[in-house]
Coordinates of C-alpha atoms and ligand atoms in Angstrom, one line a residue:
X1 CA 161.3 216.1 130.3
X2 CA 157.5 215.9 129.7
X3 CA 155.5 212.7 130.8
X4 CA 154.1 210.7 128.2
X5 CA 150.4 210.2 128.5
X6 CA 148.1 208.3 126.8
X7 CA 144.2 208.5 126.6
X8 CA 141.4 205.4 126.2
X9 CA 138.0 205.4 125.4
X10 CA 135.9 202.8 126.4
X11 CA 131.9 202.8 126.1
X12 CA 131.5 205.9 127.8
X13 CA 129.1 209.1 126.8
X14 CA 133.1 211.2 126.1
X15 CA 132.1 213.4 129.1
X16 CA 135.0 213.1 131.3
X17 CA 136.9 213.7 128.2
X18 CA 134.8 217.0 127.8
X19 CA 135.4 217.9 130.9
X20 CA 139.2 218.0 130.5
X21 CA 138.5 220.5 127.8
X22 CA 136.3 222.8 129.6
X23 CA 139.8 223.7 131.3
X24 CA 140.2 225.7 128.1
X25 CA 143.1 227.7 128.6
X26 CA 143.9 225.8 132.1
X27 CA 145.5 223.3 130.2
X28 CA 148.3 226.1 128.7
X29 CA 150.5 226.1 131.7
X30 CA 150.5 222.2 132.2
X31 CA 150.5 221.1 128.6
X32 CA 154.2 221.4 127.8
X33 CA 155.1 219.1 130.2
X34 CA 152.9 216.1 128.7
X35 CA 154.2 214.7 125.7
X36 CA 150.6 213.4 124.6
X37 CA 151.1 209.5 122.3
X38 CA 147.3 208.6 122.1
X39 CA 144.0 210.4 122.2
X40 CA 141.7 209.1 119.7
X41 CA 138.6 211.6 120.6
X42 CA 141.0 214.6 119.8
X43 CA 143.5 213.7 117.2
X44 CA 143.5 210.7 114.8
X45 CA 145.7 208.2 116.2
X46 CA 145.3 204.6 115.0
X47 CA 145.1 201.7 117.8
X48 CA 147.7 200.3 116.2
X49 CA 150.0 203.0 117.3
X50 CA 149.2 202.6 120.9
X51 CA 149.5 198.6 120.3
X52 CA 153.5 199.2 118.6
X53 CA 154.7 200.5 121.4
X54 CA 157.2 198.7 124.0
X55 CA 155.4 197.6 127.2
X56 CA 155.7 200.3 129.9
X57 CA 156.3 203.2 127.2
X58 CA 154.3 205.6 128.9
X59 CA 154.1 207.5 131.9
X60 CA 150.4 207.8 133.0
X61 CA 147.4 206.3 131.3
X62 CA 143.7 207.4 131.5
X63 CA 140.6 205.0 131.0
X64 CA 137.5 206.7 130.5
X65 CA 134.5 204.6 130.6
X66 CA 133.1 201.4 131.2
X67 CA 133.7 197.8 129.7
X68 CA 131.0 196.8 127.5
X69 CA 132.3 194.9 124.7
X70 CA 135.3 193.0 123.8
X71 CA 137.0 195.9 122.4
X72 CA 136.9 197.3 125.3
X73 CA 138.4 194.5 127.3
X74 CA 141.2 194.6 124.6
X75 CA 141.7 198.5 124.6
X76 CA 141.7 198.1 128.9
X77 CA 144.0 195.5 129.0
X78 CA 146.4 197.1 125.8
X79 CA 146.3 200.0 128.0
X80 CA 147.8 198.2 131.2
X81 CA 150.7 197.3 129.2
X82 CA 151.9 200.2 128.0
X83 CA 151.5 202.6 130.7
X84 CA 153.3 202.5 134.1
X85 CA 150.3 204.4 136.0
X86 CA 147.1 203.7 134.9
X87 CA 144.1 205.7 136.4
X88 CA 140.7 205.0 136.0
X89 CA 139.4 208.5 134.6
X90 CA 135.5 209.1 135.3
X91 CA 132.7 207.0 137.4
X92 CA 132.3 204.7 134.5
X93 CA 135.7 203.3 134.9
X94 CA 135.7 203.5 138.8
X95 CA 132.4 202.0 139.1
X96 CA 130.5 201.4 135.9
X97 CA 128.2 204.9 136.3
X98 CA 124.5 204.7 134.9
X99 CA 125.4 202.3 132.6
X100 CA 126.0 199.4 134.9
X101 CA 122.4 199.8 135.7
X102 CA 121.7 197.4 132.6
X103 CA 123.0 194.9 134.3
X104 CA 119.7 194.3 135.6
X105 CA 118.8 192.5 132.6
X106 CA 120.6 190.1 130.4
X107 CA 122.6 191.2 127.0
X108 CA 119.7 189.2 125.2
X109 CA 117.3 190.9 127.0
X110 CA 118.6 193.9 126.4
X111 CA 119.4 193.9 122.8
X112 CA 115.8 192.6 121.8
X113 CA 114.5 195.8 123.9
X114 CA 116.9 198.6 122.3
X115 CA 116.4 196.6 118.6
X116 CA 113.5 194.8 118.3
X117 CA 111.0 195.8 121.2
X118 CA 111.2 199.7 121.7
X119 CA 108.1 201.3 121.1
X120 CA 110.2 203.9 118.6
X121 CA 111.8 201.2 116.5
X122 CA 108.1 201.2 114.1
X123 CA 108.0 198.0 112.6
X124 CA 109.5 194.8 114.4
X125 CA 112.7 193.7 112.8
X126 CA 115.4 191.3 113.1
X127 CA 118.5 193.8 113.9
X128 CA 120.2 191.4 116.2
X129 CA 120.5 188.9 113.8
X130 CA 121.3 191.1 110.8
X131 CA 124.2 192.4 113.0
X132 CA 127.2 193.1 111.4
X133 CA 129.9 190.5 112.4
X134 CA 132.6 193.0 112.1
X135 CA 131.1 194.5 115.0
X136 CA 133.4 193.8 118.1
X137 CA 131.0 191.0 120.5
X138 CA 128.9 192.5 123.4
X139 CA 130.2 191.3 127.0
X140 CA 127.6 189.6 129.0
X141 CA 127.7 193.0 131.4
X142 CA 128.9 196.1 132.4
X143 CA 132.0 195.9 134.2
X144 CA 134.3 198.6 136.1
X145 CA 138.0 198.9 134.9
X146 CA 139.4 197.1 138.1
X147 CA 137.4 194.1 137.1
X148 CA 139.6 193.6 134.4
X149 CA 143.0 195.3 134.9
X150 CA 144.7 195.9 137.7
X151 CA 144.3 200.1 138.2
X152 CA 146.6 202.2 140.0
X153 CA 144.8 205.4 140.9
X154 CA 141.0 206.2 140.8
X155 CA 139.0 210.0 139.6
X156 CA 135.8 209.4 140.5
X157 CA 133.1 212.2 139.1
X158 CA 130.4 212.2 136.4
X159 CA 132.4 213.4 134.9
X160 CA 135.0 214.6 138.1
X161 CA 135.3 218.3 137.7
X162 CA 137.9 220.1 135.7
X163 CA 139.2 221.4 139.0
X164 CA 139.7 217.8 140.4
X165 CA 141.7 216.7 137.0
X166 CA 144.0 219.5 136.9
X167 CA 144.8 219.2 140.0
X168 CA 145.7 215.3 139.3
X169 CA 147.4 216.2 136.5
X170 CA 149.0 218.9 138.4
X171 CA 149.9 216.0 141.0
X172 CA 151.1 214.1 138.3
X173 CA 153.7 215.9 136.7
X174 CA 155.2 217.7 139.9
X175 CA 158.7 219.0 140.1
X176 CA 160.9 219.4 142.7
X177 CA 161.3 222.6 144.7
X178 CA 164.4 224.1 143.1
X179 CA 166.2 224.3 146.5
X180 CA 165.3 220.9 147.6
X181 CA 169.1 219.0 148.3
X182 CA 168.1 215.3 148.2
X183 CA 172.1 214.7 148.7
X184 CA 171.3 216.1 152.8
X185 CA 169.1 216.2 155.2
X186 CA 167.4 218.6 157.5
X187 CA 169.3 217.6 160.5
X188 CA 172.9 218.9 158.4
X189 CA 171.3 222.3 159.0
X190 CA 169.1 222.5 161.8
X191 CA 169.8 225.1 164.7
X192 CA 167.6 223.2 167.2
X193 CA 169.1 222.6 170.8
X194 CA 168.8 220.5 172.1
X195 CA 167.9 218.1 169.1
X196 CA 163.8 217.9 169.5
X197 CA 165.1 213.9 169.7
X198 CA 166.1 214.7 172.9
X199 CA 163.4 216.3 174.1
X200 CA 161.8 212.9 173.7
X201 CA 159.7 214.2 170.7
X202 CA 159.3 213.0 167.4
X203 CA 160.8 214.8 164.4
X204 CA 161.7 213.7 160.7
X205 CA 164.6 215.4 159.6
X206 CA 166.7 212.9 159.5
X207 CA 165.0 211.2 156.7
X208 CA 164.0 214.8 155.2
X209 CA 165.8 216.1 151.7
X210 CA 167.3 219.2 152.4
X211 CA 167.3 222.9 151.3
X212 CA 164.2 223.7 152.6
X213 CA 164.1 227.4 154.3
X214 CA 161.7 227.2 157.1
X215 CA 163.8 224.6 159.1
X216 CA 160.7 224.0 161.5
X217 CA 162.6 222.5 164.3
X218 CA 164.5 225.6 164.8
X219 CA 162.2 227.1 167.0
X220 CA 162.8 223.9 169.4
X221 CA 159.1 223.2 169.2
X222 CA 157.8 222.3 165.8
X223 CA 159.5 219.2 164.6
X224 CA 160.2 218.4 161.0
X225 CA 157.1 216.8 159.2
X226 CA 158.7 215.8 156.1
X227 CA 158.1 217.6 153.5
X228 CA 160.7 218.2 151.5
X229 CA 160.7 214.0 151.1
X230 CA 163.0 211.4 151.0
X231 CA 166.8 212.2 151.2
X232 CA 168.9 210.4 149.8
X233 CA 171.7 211.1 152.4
X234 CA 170.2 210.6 156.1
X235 CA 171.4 211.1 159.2
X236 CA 171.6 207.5 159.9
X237 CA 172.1 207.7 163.7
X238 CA 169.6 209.9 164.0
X239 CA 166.8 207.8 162.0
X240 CA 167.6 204.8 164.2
X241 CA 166.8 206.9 167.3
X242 CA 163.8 208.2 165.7
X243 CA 162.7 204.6 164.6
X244 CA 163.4 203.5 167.9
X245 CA 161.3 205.8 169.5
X246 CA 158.5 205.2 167.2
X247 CA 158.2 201.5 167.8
X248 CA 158.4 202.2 171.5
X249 CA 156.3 204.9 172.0
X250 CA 152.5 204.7 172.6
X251 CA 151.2 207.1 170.4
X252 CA 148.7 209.5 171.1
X253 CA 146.3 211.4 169.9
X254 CA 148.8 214.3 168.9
X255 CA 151.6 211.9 167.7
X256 CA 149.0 209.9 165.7
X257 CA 148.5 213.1 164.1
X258 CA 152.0 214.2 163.4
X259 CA 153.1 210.9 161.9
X260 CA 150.0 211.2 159.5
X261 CA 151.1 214.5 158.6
X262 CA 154.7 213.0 157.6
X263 CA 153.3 210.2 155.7
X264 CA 151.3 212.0 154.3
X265 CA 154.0 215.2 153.2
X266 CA 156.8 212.9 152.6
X267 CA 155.0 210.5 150.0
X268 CA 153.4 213.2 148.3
X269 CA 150.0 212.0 148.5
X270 CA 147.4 213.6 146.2
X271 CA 144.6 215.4 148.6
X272 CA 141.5 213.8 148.7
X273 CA 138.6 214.4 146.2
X274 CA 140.7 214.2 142.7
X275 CA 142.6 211.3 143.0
X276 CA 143.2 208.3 145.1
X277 CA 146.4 206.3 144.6
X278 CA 145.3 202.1 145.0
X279 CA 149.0 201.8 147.1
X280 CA 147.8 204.6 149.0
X281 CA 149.8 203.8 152.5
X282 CA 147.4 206.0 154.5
X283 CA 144.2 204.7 152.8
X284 CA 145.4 201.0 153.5
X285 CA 146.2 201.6 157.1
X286 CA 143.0 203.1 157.5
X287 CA 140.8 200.2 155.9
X288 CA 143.2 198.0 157.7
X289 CA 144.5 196.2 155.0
X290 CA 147.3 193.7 155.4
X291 CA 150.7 195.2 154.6
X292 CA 154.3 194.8 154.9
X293 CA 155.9 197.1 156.9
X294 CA 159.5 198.3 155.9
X295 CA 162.5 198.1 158.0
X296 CA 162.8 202.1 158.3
X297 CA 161.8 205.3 159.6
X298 CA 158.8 205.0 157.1
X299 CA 157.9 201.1 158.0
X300 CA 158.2 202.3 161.6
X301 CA 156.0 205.3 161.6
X302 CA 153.4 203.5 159.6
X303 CA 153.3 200.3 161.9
X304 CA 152.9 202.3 164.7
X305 CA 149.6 204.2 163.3
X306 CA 148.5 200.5 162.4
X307 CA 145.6 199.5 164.6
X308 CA 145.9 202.8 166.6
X309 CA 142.4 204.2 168.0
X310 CA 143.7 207.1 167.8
X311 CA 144.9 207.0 163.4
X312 CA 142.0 208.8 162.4
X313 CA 141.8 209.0 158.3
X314 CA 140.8 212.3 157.0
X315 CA 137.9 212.0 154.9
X316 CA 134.5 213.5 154.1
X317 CA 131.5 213.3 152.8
X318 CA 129.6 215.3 150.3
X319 CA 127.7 217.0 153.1
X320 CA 131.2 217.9 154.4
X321 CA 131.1 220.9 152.1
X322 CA 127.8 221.5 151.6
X323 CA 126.4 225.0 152.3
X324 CA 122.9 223.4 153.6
X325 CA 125.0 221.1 156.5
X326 CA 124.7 223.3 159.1
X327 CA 120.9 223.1 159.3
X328 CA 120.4 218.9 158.4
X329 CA 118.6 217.8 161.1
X330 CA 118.6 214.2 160.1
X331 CA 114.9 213.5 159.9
X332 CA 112.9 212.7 157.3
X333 CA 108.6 212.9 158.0
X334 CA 107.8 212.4 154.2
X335 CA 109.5 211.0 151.2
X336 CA 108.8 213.5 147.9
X337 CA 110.3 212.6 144.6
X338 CA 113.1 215.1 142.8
X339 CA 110.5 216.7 140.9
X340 CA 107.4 217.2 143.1
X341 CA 107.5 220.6 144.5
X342 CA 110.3 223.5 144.5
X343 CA 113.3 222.3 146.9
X344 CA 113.6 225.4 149.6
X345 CA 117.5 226.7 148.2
X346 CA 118.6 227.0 152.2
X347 CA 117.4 223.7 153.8
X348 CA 119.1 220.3 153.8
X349 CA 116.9 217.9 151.1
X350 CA 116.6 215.6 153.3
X351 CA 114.9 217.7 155.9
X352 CA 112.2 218.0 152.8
X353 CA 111.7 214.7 152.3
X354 CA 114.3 214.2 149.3
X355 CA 116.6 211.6 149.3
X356 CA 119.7 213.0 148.6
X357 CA 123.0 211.0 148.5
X358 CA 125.6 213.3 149.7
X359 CA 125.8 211.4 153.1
X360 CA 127.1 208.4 151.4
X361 CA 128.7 210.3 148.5
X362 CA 132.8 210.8 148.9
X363 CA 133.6 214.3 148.9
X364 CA 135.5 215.8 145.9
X365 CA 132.7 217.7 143.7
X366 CA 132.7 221.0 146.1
X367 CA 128.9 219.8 146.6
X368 CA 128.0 221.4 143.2
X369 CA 124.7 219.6 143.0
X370 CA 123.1 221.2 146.4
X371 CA 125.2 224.2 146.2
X372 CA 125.4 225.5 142.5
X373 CA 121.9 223.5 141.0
X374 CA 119.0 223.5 143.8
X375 CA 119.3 219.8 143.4
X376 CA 119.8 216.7 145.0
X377 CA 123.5 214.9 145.6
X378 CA 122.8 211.8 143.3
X379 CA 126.2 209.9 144.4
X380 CA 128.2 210.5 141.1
X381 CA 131.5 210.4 142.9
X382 CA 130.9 207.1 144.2
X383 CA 130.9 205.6 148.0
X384 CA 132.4 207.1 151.2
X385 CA 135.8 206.0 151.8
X386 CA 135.3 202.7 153.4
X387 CA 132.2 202.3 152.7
X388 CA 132.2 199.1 150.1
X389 CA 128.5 199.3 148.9
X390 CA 127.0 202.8 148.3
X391 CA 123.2 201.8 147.7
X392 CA 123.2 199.2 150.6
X393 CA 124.8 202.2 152.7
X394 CA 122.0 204.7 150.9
X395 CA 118.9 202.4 152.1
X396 CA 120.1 201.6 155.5
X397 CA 121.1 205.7 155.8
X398 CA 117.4 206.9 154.5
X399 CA 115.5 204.0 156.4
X400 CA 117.3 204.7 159.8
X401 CA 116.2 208.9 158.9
X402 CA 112.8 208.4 157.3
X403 CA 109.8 208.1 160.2
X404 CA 107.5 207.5 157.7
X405 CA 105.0 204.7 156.5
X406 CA 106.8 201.9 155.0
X407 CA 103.7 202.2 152.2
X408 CA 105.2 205.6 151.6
X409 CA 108.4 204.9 151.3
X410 CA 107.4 202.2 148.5
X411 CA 105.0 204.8 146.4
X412 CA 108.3 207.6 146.9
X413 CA 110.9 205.1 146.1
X414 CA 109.6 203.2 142.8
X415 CA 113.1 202.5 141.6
X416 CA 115.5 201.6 144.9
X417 CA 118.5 200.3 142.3
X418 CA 118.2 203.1 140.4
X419 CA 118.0 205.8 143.1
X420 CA 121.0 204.0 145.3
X421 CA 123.5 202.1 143.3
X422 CA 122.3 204.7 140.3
X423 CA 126.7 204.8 139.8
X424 CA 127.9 201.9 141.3
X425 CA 126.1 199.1 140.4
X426 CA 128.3 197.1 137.8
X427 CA 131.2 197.8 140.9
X428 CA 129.0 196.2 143.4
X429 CA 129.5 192.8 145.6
X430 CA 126.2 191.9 143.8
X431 CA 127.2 191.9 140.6
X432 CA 130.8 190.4 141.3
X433 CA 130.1 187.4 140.4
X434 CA 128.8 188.1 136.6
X435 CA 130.9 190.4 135.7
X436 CA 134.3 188.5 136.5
X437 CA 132.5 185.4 134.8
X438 CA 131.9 186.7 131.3
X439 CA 133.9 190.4 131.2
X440 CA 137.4 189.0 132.0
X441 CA 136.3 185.5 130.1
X442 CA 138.2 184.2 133.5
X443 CA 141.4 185.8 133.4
X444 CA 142.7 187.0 136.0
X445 CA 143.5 190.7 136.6
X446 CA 146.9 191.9 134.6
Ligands
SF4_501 S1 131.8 209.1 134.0 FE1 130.0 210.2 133.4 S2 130.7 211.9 132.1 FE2 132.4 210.4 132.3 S3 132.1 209.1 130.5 FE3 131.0 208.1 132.2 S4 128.9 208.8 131.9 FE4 130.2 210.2 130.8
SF4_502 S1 166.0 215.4 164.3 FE1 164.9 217.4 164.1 S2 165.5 218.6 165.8 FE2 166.9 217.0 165.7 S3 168.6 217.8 164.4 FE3 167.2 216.7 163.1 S4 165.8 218.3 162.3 FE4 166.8 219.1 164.1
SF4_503 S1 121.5 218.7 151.2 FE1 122.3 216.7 150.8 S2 124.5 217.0 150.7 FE2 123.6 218.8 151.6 S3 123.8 218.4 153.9 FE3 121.8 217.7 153.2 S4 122.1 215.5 152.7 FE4 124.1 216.5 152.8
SF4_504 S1 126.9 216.8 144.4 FE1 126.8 214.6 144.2 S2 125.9 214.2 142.2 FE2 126.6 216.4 142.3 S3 128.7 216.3 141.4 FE3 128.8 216.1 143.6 S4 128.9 213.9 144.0 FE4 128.1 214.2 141.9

């Protein structure tokens, strides 16, 4: 049956939304398995559609943009309530994008710039006043969808590339392998012997749906990883031994990295760069988040990664897959601004004095800037996994590389917010406070 999906548009500039179309006739295979209810910048549904509709209605919801007004606050929170998943679709909803940059100022301040002050407005006038009062009210700031709603997957990207949303969509609406048996397990069928169990090593068939036909274990060396998924059916004596083991064993460097590759295989998690589940087991354990473990195989393999030197969380940076890596020599001796000179199309930026982002930019974007454009990273997709703050993490990065004059670095640098926290601004510790002052009017989070 196809998901129903839903689409929302805050204050945003419609680009992610774009971006979803440039996948043109991509979209063929995957569009007759979503049953699309809402998408007011293609087809002319009414709000009061979306707002009809029973609570939890809908499969997967995606916000594009930021909250700017209270229409927006209504449209985010409207959106919580209908749609089981809800996945913050674009830099603007992740993290407030360029546009949290206005947070700089105040919403007075503001308005009597864009209406009253801008040197292209002519004649002073009194727009603000004259306003319309029809017109939904302006929140006090720019605010990120989490601020407001509670959000249960992120696509970062201004906008994230038509690759990355596919692929989440593509993630989204999986199926089954046709010969997956979730009524069995692997162990009903394996030809392993002895059992890789008693060979003292670790191996998830026992918790693994059946059916699959590469039955790894039956060399007697590669244990079963998972992933197939959860069976309904498993080998219960089995998946106590295998529990057992895993809360008694001191795991490794080698076993940390097979039970990451079950977790990861059995749950189905989404590869990095397009999508990144909030309940994200992996992601948790890594940022060391407080959980609760369950009383299972699962609970078991997960506690014992939790804390473990040796877990290591896969993750990258935008220099990760950039072609210019291999020659970054991590030293700045001048700072030059994007547009003084012609960037050499070989040489890391930062070796030529630019400040590029991509060492505190999460990987996603296939480096598209550096790679494709002779240009800088500017940090569209948002901070390096576990990194909270991207522009603190920028400055620290580019003052600990530059060995230059500090009076330099001042005349190269003349807007430090906008260069570092250029996307991430409105998501920021420093502007907490604000926004969950006047955006959510106090609420808490849905
Ligand atoms: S994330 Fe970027 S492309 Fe998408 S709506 Fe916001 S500004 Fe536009
Ligand atoms: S635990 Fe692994 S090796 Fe043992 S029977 Fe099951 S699948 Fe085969
Ligand atoms: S050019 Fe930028 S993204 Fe590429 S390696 Fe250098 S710092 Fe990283
Ligand atoms: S290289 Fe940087 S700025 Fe360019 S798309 Fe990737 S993350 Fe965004």
């Amino acid at each position: 049956m196809p998901i129903k999906v839903a689409f929302m548009q805050g204050s945003s500039c419609w680009g992610c939304h774009q971006s979803l179309l440039n996948l043109h006739l991509g979209l063929v295979p995957v569009l007759p398995e979503l049953d699309i209810v809402y998408w007011p910048a293609v087809v002319d549904f009414k709000l009061s559609s979306l707002e009809a509709r029973p609570d939890k209605s809908i499969d997967v919801g995606f916000y594009e943009g930021m909250l700017r007004t209270e229409h927006d606050v209504h449209n985010a929170k409207t959106m919580r309530a209908k749609c089981k998943l809800l996945i913050a679709f674009g830099t603007c909803a992740c993290f407030g994008s360029v546009h949290g940059l206005a947070n700089q100022w105040s919403r007075e301040e503001l308005l009597e710039r864009k209406f009253e002050t801008v040197e292209s407005m002519g004649e002073p006038n009194d727009m603000v006043n004259k306003r319309d009062p029809e017109l939904t009210p302006i929140c006090e700031s720019v605010v990120n969808l989490d601020r407001v709603v509670k959000i249960d997957a992120y696509m970062p990207g201004c906008p994230p590339r038509k690759e990355n949303i596919l692929g989440a969509v593509a993630f989204l609406i999986k199926k089954d392998p046709a010969t997956m048996k979730r009524d069995t397990n692997v162990c009903a069928t394996c030809k392993a012997s002895p059992c890789l169990l008693e060979q003292g090593k670790l191996c998830w068939g026992s918790v693994t749906a059946g059916g699959c036909s590469l039955m790894c274990p039956g060399d007697n060396l590669t244990p079963c990883t998972g992933c197939f998924g959860k069976s309904d059916k498993p080998d219960a004596a089995r998946a106590a031994k295998l529990k057992g083991m895993l809360l008694a064993k001191k795991v490794g460097p080698e076993d940390a990295n097979l039970v990451s590759q079950f977790l990861l295989l059995y749950h189905g998690l989404p590869t990095q760069g397009s999508l990144y589940l909030a309940a994200d087991p992996m992601r948790k354990l890594a940022l060391g988040a407080k959980m609760e473990f369950t009383d299972d195989v699962v609970g078991a393999s997960l506690k014992t990664l939790a804390n473990n030197p040796n877990y290591q969380f896969s993750n990258s940076n935008v220099c990760g897959t950039c072609d210019r890596n291999g020659n970054m020599n991590k030293k700045m001796t001048q700072i030059k601004r994007n547009y003084e000179g012609v960037p050499d199309t070989g040489e890391c930026f930062i070796n030529q004095g630019y400040v590029c982002m991509g060492p505190m930019t999460q990987a996603g974007c296939g480096a598209i800037c550096p790679n494709n454009g002779n240009s800088v990273c500017v940090g569209c997709y948002g901070p390096v996994f576990g990194v909270g703050e991207q522009g603190a993490r920028g400055i620290s990065t580019i003052a600990s590389l530059a060995d230059v004059d500090i009076d330099d670095i001042k005349s190269g640098i003349l807007d430090p917010v906008g260069l570092f926290y250029r996307f991430t601004l409105a998501a920021s510790e420093i502007n907490k406070k604000v926004n969950d002052t006047h955006a959510t009017g106090g609420e808490t989070k849905q």
